[in-house]
Amino acid sequence: IEPPLKLYSISNQDSLKILSNEIVVNKIQAYGNGEHFSVYGIIDAPIDKVFQIISEEENYPDFMPRFTAVDYHYTDGNYSYYTFHIGLPLNIEYQYKIKITEFQSDEFAWIAWELVDWKENSIADTWGQWYFTPVDNNKNFTLIQYQTYIDPGYIPYGMGWIIDLLTRTSLPHIIGNSKEYIEKK
């Protein structure tokens, strides 16, 4: 089963950085008021372990930047529903409901999400996916291709740093913290 979102080609320059254990963040394009990014990194763990840990969304506050809580609601067919809670400086809190679908095989795995219409969402829109593959057929290392779109909605004048905290500042830490967390398990 192919992932719901398009996978972007990794340039030779980015491949060298990733293979040198760097985390690469690329801005894809902006849609409306949101921004779309792809983030890449390698984890020293097999794909099944990486998938198992990342698919335990309730544990995101243990390693995902700015996550303060995750509430599981229910599973309906191929989708599981959660509310994510994000904490920012100045006691600013965001929450939003998403639905997640996933797929796992020996060759690749993915977890995709999209925003659910909910009157208590603090953001206008988000969607994305985690995509995992073994590195050069080495079953002990996993390449993560993390992709996200975030439209925080209305941001008061002078509060543009909120967008940076939700995207540019946090994105490298999503892969870095995931790597550290998974490699310690």
Coordinates of C-alpha atoms in Angstrom, one line a residue, residues 6-183:
K6 CA 3.9 12.1 -2.2
L7 CA 7.5 11.2 -1.3
Y8 CA 10.0 13.9 -2.4
S9 CA 13.3 13.1 -4.0
I10 CA 16.4 13.5 -1.8
S11 CA 19.2 15.4 -3.5
N12 CA 22.7 13.9 -3.7
Q13 CA 23.8 16.7 -1.4
D14 CA 21.1 16.0 1.2
S15 CA 21.8 12.2 0.9
L16 CA 25.4 12.8 1.9
K17 CA 24.3 14.9 4.9
I18 CA 21.8 12.3 6.0
L19 CA 24.3 9.5 5.6
S20 CA 26.7 11.6 7.7
N21 CA 24.0 11.5 10.5
E22 CA 22.8 15.1 9.9
I23 CA 19.1 16.0 10.1
V24 CA 17.9 17.7 6.9
V25 CA 14.9 20.1 6.8
N26 CA 13.5 21.2 3.5
K27 CA 10.7 23.6 3.0
I28 CA 8.5 22.2 0.3
Q29 CA 6.1 25.1 -0.4
A30 CA 3.5 27.2 1.3
Y31 CA -0.3 26.7 0.9
G32 CA -2.5 29.6 2.1
N33 CA -1.2 30.6 5.5
G34 CA 0.6 27.3 6.3
E35 CA 4.0 25.9 5.6
H36 CA 4.9 22.4 4.3
F37 CA 8.2 20.7 5.2
S38 CA 10.1 17.5 4.8
V39 CA 12.6 16.3 7.4
Y40 CA 15.1 13.4 7.0
G41 CA 17.3 11.5 9.3
I42 CA 18.7 8.0 10.1
I43 CA 18.0 6.0 13.2
D44 CA 20.2 3.2 14.4
A45 CA 17.3 0.7 14.8
P46 CA 15.4 -1.7 12.5
I47 CA 12.3 -0.5 10.8
D48 CA 9.9 -2.6 12.9
K49 CA 11.2 -1.1 16.1
V50 CA 11.0 2.5 14.7
F51 CA 7.5 1.9 13.5
Q52 CA 6.3 0.3 16.7
I53 CA 7.6 3.2 18.8
I54 CA 6.4 6.0 16.5
S55 CA 3.0 4.4 16.2
E56 CA 2.5 4.6 20.0
E57 CA 1.1 8.2 19.8
E58 CA 0.2 8.3 23.5
N59 CA 4.0 8.3 24.2
Y60 CA 4.7 11.4 22.1
P61 CA 5.1 13.7 25.1
D62 CA 8.2 11.5 26.0
F63 CA 10.1 12.6 22.9
M64 CA 8.2 14.9 20.6
P65 CA 9.0 18.6 21.1
R66 CA 6.2 20.7 22.6
F67 CA 3.8 17.8 23.1
T68 CA 2.3 17.9 26.6
A69 CA -0.4 15.2 26.2
V70 CA -2.0 12.9 23.7
D71 CA -5.6 11.7 24.2
Y72 CA -6.6 8.5 22.4
H73 CA -10.3 8.5 21.5
Y74 CA -11.2 5.5 19.4
T75 CA -10.4 3.4 16.3
D76 CA -12.9 3.2 13.4
G77 CA -11.9 1.0 10.5
N78 CA -8.5 2.1 9.3
Y79 CA -8.4 5.3 11.3
S80 CA -7.5 6.0 14.9
Y81 CA -8.5 9.3 16.5
Y82 CA -6.4 11.4 18.9
T83 CA -6.2 14.9 20.4
F84 CA -2.7 16.3 20.5
H85 CA -1.9 19.0 23.1
I86 CA 1.0 21.4 22.4
G87 CA 2.6 23.8 24.9
L88 CA 4.4 27.0 23.9
P89 CA 6.0 29.7 25.9
L90 CA 3.9 32.3 27.7
N91 CA 1.5 29.4 28.7
I92 CA 0.1 29.3 25.2
E93 CA -1.6 25.9 24.6
Y94 CA -2.8 24.4 21.3
Q95 CA -4.9 21.3 20.9
Y96 CA -6.2 19.7 17.8
K97 CA -7.9 16.4 16.8
I98 CA -6.4 14.2 14.1
K99 CA -7.1 10.9 12.5
I100 CA -4.2 8.5 11.8
T101 CA -3.9 5.6 9.4
E102 CA -0.8 3.4 9.1
F103 CA 0.8 0.6 7.1
Q104 CA 3.8 -1.7 7.8
S105 CA 5.8 -4.2 5.7
D106 CA 9.4 -5.3 5.7
E107 CA 10.3 -2.9 2.9
F108 CA 8.6 0.3 4.2
A109 CA 6.1 1.6 6.7
W110 CA 4.2 4.8 7.1
I111 CA 1.9 6.7 9.5
A112 CA -0.2 9.5 8.1
W113 CA -2.5 12.0 9.8
E114 CA -4.9 14.7 8.9
L115 CA -6.9 17.2 10.9
V116 CA -10.4 16.3 12.0
D117 CA -13.1 19.0 11.9
W118 CA -13.6 19.9 15.6
K119 CA -14.8 23.1 17.2
E120 CA -12.0 23.0 19.8
N121 CA -9.1 22.8 17.3
S122 CA -6.6 25.6 18.0
I123 CA -5.0 25.4 14.6
A124 CA -6.5 25.9 11.1
D125 CA -5.0 22.8 9.4
T126 CA -2.4 20.1 9.6
W127 CA -1.5 16.9 7.8
G128 CA 1.5 14.8 7.2
Q129 CA 3.2 11.5 7.4
W130 CA 6.1 9.5 8.8
Y131 CA 7.7 7.2 6.1
F132 CA 10.3 4.6 7.1
T133 CA 12.6 2.6 4.9
P134 CA 15.8 0.5 5.7
V135 CA 19.0 2.4 4.7
D136 CA 20.5 0.8 1.6
N137 CA 18.9 -2.5 2.5
N138 CA 20.6 -2.5 5.9
K139 CA 17.9 -3.8 8.2
N140 CA 19.7 -2.3 11.2
F141 CA 19.3 1.4 10.2
T142 CA 16.1 3.2 9.2
L143 CA 15.6 6.3 7.1
I144 CA 12.8 8.5 8.4
Q145 CA 11.1 10.9 6.0
Y146 CA 8.9 13.1 8.1
Q147 CA 6.6 15.4 6.3
T148 CA 4.2 18.0 7.8
Y149 CA 2.0 20.9 6.8
I150 CA 0.9 23.3 9.5
D151 CA -1.4 26.3 9.2
P152 CA -1.7 27.7 12.7
G153 CA -4.6 30.0 11.7
Y154 CA -4.9 33.5 13.1
I155 CA -1.7 34.7 14.7
P156 CA -1.8 38.1 16.4
Y157 CA 0.6 40.7 15.2
G158 CA 4.0 40.3 16.8
M159 CA 3.4 36.6 17.6
G160 CA 4.9 35.2 14.4
W161 CA 7.4 33.3 16.5
I162 CA 4.6 30.8 17.2
I163 CA 4.9 29.6 13.5
D164 CA 8.6 29.3 13.9
L165 CA 8.3 27.2 17.1
L166 CA 5.7 24.9 15.5
T167 CA 7.9 24.5 12.3
R168 CA 11.5 25.5 11.8
T169 CA 12.6 25.4 15.4
S170 CA 10.8 22.1 16.3
L171 CA 11.3 20.1 13.1
P172 CA 14.9 19.0 13.5
H173 CA 14.1 18.0 17.1
I174 CA 11.3 15.8 15.9
I175 CA 13.8 13.5 14.2
G176 CA 16.6 14.2 16.7
N177 CA 14.5 13.4 19.8
S178 CA 12.9 10.4 18.0
K179 CA 16.4 9.1 17.2
E180 CA 17.6 9.5 20.8
Y181 CA 14.5 8.0 22.3
I182 CA 14.3 5.0 20.0
E183 CA 18.1 4.2 20.2

